[in-house]
Structures are given as structure tokens and as C-alpha cells.
mmCIF file of C-alpha atoms and ligand atoms in Angstrom:
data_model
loop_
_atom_site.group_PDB
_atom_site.id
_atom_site.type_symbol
_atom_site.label_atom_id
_atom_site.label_comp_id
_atom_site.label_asym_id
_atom_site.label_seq_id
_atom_site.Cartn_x
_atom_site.Cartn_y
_atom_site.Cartn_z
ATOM 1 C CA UNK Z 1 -38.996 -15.294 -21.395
ATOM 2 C CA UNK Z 2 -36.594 -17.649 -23.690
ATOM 3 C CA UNK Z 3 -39.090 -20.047 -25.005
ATOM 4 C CA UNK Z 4 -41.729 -19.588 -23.447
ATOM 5 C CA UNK Z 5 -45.109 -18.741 -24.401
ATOM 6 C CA UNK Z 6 -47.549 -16.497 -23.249
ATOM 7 C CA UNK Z 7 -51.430 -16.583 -24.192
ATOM 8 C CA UNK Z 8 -54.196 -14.105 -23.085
ATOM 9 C CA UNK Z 9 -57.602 -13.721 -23.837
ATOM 10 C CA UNK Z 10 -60.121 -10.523 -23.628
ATOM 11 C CA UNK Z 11 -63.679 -10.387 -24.369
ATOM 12 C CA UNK Z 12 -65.338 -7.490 -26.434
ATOM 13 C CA UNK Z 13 -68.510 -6.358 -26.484
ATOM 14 C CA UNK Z 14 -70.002 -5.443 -29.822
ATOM 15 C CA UNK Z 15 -71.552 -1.770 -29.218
ATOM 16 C CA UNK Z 16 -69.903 -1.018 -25.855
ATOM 17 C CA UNK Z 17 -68.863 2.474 -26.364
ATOM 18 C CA UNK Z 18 -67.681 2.935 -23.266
ATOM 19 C CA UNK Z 19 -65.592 -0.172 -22.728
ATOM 20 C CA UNK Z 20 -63.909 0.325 -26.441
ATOM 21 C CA UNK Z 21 -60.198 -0.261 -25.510
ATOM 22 C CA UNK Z 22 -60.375 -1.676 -22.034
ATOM 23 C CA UNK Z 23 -58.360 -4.865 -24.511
ATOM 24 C CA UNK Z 24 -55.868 -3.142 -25.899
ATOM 25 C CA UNK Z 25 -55.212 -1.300 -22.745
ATOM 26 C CA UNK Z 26 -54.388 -4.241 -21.234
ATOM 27 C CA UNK Z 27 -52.561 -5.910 -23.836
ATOM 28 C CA UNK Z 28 -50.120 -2.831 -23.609
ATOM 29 C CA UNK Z 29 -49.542 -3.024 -19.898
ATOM 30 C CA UNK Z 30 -49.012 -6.747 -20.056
ATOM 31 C CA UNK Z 31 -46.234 -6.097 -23.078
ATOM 32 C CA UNK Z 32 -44.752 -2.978 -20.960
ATOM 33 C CA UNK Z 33 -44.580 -5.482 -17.526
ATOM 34 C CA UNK Z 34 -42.942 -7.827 -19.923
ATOM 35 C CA UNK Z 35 -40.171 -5.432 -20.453
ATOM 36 C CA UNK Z 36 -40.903 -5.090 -24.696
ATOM 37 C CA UNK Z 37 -39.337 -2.680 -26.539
ATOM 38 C CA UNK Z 38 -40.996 0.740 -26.460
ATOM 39 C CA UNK Z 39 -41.447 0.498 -30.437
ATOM 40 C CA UNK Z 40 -43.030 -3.205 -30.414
ATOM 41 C CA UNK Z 41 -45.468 -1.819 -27.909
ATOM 42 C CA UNK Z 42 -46.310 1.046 -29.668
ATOM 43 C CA UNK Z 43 -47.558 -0.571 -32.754
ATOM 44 C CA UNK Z 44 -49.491 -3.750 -31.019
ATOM 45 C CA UNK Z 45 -50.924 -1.109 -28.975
ATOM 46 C CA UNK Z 46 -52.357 0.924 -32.205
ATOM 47 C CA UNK Z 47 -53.273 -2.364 -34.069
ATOM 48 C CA UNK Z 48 -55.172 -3.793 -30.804
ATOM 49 C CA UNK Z 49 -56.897 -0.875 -30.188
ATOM 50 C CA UNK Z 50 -58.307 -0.625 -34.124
ATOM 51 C CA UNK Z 51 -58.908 -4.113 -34.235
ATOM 52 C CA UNK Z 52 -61.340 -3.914 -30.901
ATOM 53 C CA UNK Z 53 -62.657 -0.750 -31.913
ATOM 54 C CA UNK Z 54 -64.258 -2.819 -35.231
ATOM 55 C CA UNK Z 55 -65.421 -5.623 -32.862
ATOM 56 C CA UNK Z 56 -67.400 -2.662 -31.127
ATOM 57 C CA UNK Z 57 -68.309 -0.735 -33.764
ATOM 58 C CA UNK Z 58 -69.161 -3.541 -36.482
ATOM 59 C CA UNK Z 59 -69.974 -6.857 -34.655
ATOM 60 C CA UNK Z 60 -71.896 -8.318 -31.818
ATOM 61 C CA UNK Z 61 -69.271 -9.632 -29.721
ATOM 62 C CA UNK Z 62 -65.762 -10.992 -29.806
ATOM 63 C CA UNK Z 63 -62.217 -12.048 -28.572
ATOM 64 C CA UNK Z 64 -58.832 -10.526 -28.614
ATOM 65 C CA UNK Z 65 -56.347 -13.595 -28.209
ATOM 66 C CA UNK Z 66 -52.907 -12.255 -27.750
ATOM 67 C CA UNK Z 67 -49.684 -14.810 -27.796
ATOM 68 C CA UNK Z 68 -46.428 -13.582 -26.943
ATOM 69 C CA UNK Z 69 -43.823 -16.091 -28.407
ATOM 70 C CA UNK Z 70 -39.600 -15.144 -28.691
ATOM 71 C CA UNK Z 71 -40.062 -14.543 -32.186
ATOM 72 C CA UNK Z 72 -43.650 -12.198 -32.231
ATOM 73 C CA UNK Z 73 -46.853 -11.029 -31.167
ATOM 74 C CA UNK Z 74 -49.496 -12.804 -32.890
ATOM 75 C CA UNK Z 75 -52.955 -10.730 -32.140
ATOM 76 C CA UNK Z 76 -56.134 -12.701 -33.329
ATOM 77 C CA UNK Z 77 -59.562 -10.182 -33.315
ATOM 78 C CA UNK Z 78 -62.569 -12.712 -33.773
ATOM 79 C CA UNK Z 79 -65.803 -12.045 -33.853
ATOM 80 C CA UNK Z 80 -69.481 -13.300 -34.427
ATOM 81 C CA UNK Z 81 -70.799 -10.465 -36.777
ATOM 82 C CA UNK Z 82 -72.147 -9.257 -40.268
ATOM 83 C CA UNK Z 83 -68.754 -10.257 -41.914
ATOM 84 C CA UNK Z 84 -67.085 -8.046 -45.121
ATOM 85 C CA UNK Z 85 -69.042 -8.725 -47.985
ATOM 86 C CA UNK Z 86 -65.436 -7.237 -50.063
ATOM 87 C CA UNK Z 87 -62.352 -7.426 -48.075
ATOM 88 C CA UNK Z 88 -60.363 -5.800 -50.514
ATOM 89 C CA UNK Z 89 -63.087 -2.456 -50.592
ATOM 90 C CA UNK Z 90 -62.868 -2.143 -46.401
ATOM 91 C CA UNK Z 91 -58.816 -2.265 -47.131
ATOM 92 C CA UNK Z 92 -59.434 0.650 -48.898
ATOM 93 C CA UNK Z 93 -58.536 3.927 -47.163
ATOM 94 C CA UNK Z 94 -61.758 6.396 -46.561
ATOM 95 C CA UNK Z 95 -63.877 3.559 -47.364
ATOM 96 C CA UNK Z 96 -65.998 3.198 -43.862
ATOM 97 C CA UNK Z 97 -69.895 1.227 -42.846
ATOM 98 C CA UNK Z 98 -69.532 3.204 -38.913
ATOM 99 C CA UNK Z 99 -72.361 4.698 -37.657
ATOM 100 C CA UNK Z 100 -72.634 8.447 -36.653
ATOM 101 C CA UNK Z 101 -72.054 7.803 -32.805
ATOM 102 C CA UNK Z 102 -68.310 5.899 -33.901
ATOM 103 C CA UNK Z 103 -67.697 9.003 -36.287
ATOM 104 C CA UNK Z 104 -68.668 10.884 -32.979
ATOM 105 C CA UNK Z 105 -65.812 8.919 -30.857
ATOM 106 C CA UNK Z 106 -63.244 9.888 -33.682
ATOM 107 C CA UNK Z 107 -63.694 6.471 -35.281
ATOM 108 C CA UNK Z 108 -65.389 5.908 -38.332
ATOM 109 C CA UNK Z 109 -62.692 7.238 -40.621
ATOM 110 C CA UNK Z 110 -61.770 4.176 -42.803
ATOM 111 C CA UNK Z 111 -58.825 4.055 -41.447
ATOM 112 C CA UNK Z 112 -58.769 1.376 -38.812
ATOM 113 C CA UNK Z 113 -57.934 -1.713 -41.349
ATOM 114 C CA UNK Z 114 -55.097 0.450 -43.090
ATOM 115 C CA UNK Z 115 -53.790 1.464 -39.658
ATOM 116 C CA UNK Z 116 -53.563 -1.985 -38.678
ATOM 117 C CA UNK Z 117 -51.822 -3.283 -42.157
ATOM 118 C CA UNK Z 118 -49.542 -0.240 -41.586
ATOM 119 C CA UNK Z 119 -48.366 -0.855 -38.218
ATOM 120 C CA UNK Z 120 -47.961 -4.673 -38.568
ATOM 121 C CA UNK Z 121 -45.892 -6.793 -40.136
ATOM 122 C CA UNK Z 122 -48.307 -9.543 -41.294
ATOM 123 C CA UNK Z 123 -52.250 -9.143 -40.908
ATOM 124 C CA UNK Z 124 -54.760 -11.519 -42.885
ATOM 125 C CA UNK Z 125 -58.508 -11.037 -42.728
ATOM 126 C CA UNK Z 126 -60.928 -14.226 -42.684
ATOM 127 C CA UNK Z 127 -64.965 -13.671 -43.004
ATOM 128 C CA UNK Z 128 -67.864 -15.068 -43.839
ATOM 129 C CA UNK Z 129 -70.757 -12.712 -44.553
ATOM 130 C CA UNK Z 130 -73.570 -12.999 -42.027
ATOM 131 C CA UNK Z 131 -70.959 -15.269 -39.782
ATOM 132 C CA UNK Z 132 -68.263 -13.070 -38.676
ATOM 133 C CA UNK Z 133 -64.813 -12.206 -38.892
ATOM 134 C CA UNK Z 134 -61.210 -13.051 -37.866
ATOM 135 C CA UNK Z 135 -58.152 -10.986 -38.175
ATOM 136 C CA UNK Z 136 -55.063 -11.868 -37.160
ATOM 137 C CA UNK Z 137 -51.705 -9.574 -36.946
ATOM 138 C CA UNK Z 138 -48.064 -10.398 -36.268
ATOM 139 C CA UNK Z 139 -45.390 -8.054 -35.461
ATOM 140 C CA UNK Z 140 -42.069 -9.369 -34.972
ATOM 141 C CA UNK Z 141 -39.899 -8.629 -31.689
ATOM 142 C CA UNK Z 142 -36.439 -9.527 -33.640
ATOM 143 C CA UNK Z 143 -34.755 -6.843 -35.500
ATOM 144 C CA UNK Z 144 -34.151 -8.714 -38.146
ATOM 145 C CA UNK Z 145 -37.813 -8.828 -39.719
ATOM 146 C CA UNK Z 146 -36.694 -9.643 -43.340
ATOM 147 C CA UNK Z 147 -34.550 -12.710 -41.994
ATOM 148 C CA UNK Z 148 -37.771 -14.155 -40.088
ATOM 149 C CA UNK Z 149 -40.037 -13.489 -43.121
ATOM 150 C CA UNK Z 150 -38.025 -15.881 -45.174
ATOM 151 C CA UNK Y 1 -38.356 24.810 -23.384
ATOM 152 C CA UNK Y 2 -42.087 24.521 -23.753
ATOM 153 C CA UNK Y 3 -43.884 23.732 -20.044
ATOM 154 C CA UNK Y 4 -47.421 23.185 -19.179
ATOM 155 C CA UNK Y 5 -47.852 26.336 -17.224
ATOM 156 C CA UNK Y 6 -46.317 28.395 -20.529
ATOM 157 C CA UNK Y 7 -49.154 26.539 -22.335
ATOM 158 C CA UNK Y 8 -52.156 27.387 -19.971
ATOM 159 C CA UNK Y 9 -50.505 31.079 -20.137
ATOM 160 C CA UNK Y 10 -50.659 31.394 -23.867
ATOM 161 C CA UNK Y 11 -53.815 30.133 -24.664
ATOM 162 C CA UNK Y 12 -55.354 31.143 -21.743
ATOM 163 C CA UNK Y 13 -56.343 27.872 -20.611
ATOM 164 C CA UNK Y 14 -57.399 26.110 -17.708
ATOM 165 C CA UNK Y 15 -55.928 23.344 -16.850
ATOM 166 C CA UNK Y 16 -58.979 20.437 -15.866
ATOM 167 C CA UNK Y 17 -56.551 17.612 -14.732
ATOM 168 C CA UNK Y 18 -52.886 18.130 -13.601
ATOM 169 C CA UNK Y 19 -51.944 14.494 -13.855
ATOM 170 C CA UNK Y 20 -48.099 15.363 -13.645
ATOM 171 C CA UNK Y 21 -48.901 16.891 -10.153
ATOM 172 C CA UNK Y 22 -50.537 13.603 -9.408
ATOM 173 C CA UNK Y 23 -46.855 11.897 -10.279
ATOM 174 C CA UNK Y 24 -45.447 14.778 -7.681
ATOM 175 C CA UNK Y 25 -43.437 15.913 -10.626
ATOM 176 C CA UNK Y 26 -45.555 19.006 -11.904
ATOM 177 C CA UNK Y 27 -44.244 21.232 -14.168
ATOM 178 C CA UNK Y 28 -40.881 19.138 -15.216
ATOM 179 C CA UNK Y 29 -42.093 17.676 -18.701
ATOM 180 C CA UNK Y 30 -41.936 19.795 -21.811
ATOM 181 C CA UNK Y 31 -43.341 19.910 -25.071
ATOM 182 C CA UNK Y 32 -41.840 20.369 -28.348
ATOM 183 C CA UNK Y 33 -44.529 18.483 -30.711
ATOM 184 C CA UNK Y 34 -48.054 19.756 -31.837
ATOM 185 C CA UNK Y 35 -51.185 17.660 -33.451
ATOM 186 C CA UNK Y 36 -54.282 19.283 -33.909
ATOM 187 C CA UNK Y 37 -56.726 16.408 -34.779
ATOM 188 C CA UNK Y 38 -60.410 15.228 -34.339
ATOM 189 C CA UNK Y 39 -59.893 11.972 -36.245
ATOM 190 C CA UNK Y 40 -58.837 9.062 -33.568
ATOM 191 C CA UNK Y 41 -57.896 6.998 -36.634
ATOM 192 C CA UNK Y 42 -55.481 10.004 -37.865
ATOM 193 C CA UNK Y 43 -53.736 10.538 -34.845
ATOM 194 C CA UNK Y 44 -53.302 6.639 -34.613
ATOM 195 C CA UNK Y 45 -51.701 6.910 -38.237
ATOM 196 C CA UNK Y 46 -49.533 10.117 -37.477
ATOM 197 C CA UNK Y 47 -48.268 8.156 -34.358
ATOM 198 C CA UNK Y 48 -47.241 5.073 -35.676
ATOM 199 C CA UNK Y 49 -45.217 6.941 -38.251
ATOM 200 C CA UNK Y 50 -43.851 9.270 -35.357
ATOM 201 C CA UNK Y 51 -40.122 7.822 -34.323
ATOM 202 C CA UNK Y 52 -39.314 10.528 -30.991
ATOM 203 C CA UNK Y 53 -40.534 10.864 -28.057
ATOM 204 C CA UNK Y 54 -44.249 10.746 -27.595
ATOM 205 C CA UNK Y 55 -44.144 12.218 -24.311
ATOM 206 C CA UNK Y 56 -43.076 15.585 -25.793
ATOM 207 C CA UNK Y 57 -46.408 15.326 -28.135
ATOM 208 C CA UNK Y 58 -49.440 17.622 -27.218
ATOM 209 C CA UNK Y 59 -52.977 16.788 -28.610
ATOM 210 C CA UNK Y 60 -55.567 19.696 -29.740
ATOM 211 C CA UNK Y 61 -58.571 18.548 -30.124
ATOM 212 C CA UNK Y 62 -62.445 19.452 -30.667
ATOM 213 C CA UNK Y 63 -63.497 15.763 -29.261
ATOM 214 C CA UNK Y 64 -64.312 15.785 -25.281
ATOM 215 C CA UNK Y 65 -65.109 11.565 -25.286
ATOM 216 C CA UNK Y 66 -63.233 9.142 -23.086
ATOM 217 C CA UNK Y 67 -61.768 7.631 -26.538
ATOM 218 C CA UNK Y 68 -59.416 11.075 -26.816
ATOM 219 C CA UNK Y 69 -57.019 9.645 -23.974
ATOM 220 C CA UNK Y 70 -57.522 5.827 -24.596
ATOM 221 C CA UNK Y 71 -56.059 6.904 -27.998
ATOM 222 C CA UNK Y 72 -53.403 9.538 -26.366
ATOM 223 C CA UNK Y 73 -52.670 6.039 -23.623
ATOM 224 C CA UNK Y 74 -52.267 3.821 -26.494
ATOM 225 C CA UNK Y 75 -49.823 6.155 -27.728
ATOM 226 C CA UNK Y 76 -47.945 7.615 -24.935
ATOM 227 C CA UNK Y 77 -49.497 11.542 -25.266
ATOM 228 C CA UNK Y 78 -49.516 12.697 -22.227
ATOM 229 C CA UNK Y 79 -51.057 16.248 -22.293
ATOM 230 C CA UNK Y 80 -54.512 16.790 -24.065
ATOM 231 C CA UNK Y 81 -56.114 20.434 -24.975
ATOM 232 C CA UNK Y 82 -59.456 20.650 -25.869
ATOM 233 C CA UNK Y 83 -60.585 23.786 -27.767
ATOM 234 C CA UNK Y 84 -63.315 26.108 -27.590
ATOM 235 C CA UNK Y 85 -64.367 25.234 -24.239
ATOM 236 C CA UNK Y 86 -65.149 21.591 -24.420
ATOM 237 C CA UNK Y 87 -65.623 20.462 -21.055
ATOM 238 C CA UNK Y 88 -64.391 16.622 -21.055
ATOM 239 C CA UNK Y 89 -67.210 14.640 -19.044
ATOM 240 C CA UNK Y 90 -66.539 12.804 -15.585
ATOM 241 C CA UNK Y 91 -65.487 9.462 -17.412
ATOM 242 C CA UNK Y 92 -62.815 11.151 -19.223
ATOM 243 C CA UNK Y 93 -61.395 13.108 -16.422
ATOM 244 C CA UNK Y 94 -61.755 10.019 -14.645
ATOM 245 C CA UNK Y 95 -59.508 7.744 -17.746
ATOM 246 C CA UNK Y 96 -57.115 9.939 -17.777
ATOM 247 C CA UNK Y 97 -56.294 10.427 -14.479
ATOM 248 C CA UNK Y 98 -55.789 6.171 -14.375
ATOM 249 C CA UNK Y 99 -53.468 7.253 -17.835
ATOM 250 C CA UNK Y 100 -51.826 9.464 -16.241
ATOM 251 C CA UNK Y 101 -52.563 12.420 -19.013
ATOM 252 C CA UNK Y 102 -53.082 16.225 -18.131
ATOM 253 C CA UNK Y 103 -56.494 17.813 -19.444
ATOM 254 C CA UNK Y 104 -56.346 21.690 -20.397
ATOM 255 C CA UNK Y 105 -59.443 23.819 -21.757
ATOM 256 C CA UNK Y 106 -58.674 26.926 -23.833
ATOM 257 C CA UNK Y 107 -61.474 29.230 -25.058
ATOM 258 C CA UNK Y 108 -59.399 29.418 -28.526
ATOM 259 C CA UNK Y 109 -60.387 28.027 -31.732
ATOM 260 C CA UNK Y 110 -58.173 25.093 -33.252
ATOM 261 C CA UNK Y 111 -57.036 27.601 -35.721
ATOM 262 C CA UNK Y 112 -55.932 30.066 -33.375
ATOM 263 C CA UNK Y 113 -54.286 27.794 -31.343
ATOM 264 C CA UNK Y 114 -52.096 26.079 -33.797
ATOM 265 C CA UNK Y 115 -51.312 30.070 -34.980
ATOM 266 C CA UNK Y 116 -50.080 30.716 -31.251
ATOM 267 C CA UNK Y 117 -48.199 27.587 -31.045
ATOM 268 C CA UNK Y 118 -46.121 27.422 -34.404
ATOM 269 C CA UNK Y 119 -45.424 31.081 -33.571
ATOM 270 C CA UNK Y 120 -43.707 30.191 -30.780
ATOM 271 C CA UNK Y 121 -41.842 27.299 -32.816
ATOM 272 C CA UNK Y 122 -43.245 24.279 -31.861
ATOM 273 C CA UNK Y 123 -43.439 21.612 -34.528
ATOM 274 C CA UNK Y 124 -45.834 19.297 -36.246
ATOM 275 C CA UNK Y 125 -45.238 15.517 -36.002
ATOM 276 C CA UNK Y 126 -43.056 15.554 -39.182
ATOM 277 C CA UNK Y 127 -40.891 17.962 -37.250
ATOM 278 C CA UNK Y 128 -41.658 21.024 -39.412
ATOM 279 C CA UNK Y 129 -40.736 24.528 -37.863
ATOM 280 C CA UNK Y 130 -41.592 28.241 -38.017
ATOM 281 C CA UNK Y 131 -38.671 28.868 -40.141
ATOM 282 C CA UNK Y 132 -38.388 33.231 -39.922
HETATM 283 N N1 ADP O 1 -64.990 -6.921 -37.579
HETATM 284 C C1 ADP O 1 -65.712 -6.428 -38.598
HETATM 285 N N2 ADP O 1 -66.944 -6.920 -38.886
HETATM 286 C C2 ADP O 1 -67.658 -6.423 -39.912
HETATM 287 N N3 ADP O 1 -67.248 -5.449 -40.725
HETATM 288 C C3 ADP O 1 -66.044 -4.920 -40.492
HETATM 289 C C4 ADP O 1 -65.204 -5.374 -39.424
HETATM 290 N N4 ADP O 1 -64.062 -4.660 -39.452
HETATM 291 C C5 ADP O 1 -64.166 -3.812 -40.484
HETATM 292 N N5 ADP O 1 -65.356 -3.963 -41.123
HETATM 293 C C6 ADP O 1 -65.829 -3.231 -42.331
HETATM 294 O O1 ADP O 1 -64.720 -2.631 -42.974
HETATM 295 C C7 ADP O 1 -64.891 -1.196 -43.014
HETATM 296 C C8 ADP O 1 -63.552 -0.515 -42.877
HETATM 297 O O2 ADP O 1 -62.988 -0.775 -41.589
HETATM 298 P P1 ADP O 1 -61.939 0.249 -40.974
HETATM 299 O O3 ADP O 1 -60.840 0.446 -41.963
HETATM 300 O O4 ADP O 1 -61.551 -0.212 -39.623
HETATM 301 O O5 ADP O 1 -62.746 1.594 -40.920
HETATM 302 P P2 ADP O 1 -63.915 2.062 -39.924
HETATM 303 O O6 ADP O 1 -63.972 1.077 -38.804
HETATM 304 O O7 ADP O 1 -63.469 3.401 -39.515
HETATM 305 O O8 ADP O 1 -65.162 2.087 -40.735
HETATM 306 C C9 ADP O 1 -65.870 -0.916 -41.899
HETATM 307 O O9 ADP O 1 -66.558 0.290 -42.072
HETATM 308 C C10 ADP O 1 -66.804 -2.122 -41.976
HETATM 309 O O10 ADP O 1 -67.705 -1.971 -43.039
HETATM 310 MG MG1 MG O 2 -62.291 0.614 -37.754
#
């Protein structure tokens, strides 16, 4: 896949319990028919699946765009929703808006946004209260993540 | 070498979904790795910090919903124990058999199963052991 790039795009349905992680499902059988390294996989599979389980459990309805370039994965969650009034509070680990029935899935934790900082190696957050939200992640397939950074 | 059939035998469970039978390769994979969790979000986090192989990873857990084996597909578990009896509904049976993940019930507690299986020296996800 020198050069090339690949672009896909899933819907998400705010409050669709039972089609949270039909995405990032997907995403991680495209990446393993691409032949991606186990490890890459394994951490766009655990950021996708957090960042569609907040499209479900906090917005109305939304988009996974995933592009596959030589260099990364670049995942962009966007959403029409009630936005983060204070990013840097929902960063914060325990701190959590879900519902009972999430908590009831297992979700609901405050964890999700950590998670997805944790297993990535670039994620920015975009929002507008009352608008909606857009975060995007990046996780490089090189080895050499320090040399791309620069 | 921990097997499934050793598993359903000590913690006399039943086993809901034989998805390694369904791969004509029953009773081949063994486990070595124990998480006992109800948080999704958790097991995510343990996961992603979790370098070996995933496939030698059991799940315990008190949660029966379909999002128990999207998070044990997203992450490569591929043998899921629910405790005290929780019967996983149709849907779940259903997802994991498309996963590919084994489904066991046990009439044990969590407690008393993570007892039985760090007796018989099976390790958390850090790796720690029954040392004596
Ligand atoms: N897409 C989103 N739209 C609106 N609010 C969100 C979104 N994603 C996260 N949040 C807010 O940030 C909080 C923390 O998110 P997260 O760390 O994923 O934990 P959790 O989803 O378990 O509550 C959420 O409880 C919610 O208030
Ligand atoms: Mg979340």
C-alpha cells in the first residue's frame, strides 16, 4: 500500500445500544485484511471503539472517518451533539456525564477519553457546546514515532 | 497448561458457546492470563497496557451484555466466564459466535473464582503469580 491512501466512513447512531461498536469492528477487520501490525491494530481498535461508544452514549449521531496513509491512522469521531462545556474536566479520569443504562454496558467509567489519549499517539478534541464535537486520533504505523513527531 | 475443559472442571461451569469447536480446533488453546472485571473501560485500559498474547487472556465477569465480547473482539480475548449464573442473552451468544469467543457460566462468585484460579497459578495481566 506504498503511497496510497485509504479513506472509510461509518455512521453512528447516538443512543444505539445495540449497534455500539459495529464501527470499530469494522475498522479492525479492514486494518487486519490490510495486513497491520498486530500492535497498531490493537490500539486503533481500543481508541475506535471509545470514541463511538461517546457518539452513542453522549450525542445524537455521528461519523467515524478512518484514513489509512504509509505514515498513520488518522481516526476522526464527529458528531452533532451537546458538546464539552470543559474539555480539560472530561480529560479527567473518573470524571463521567453517562447515564445508568451506559454504566450498565460497562461504560460510563470516565475512562473512555483517557483510554483514547493513552493508546494514541496524537488525539485533539474540538467542540462547541450545544453544536457538537470532533475528535481526531493518530497513531503512527512507523517504528520510529519520535522521528515522525519532529 | 491451562485448557478450557480444566476450566469448566474447576469452577464447575458450563460452557454456553464452544466457539473453538466451531474453528474444529476444540480444546487446543490454553490460558495462562486472568482479569476479573465489570468495567468495559478497565479492561480496555488493562489491555492496551498488556504486551503478550491476548489469546491466552480469560475474562471474568458479572456483565451478561453484548458489549462484554465487542470489548473481548476489540481486544483479541477469546474465552469469556460469566459468574454467578449470568445467562448471556441471545444477542450475545449470537456476537460472539461471529467473534469467534467461547462463553462459560460458573455458579461461583468473582471472588471465589479468582481464589480457584491464582491457586492454580494463573496470573493477572501484570503477570503476577501465586508465589508458595
Ligand atoms: N462526543 C461527546 N459529546 C459530548 N460529551 C462528550 C463526548 N465525549 C465525551 N463527552 C463528555 O466527557 C465525559 C468523559 O468522557 P469519557 O472519558 O469517554 O467517559 P464516559 O464516556 O465513560 O463518561 C463524558 O461523560 C461526557 O460528559
Ligand atoms: Mg466514554
Amino acid at each position: 500500500m506504498d503511497g496510497q491512501l485509504i479513506q472509510m466512513e461509518f455512521p453512528v447512531k447516538g443512543g444505539n445500544f445495540g449497534g455500539a461498536g459495529d464501527a470499530a469492528s469494522k475498522i479492525k477487520n479492514i486494518l487486519k485484511q490490510l495486513g497491520i501490525r498486530y500492535e497498531i491494530i490493537k490500539r486503533v481498535a481500543i481508541a475506535s471503539y471509545e470514541a463511538e461508544m461517546n457518539i452513542v452514549a453522549h450525542a445524537a449521531e455521528g461519523t467515524i472517518v478512518v484514513e489509512i496513509n504509509p505514515n498513520a491512522v488518522v481516526v476522526a469521531a464527529k458528531d452533532k451533539g451537546p458538546g464539552i462545556p470543559d474539555i480539560d474536566l472530561a480529560m479527567k479520569e473518573g470524571f463521567s456525564t453517562a447515564s445508568q443504562q451506559i454504566r450498565e454496558m460497562g461504560f460510563g467509567a470516565g475512562m473512555g477519553l483517557p483510554n483514547i489519549k493513552k493508546a494514541t499517539d496524537d488525539m485533539t478534541i474540538k467542540t462547541e457546546v450545544g453544536v457538537g464535537t470532533e475528535l481526531t486520533f493518530k497513531i503512527f504505523l512507523t517504528d520510529n514515532r519520535e522521528e515522525t513527531l519532529k | 497448561m491451562i485448557t478450557k475443559d480444566i476450566l469448566k472442571e474447576v469452577l464447575a461451569a458450563e460452557i454456553v458457546l464452544d466457539s473453538e469447536e466451531e474453528f474444529e480446533q476444540s480444546g487446543k488453546s490454553t490460558f495462562s492470563k486472568v482479569c476479573g472485571c465489570d468495567m468495559m473501560s478497565d479492561l480496555l485500559s488493562l489491555m492496551n497496557d498488556h504486551e503478550h498474547d491476548n489469546k491466552a487472556v480469560l475474562l471474568l465477569t458479572g456483565l451478561n451484555n453484548p458489549q462484554v465480547v465487542r470489548t473481548c473482539e476489540m481486544v483479541d480475548i477469546k474465552l469469556v466466564v460469566f459468574v454467578r449464573n449470568k445467562q448471556p442473552s441471545d444477542e450475545t451468544v449470537q456476537l460472539a459466535r461471529e467473534c469467534g469467543v467461547t462463553l462459560m457460566c460458573t455458579p461461583y462468585t468473582m471472588y471465589k473464582c479468582c481464589g480457584i484460579l491464582y491457586d492454580l497459578r494463573m496470573k493477572d495481566l501484570n503477570g503476577e503469580i501465586k508465589t508458595n
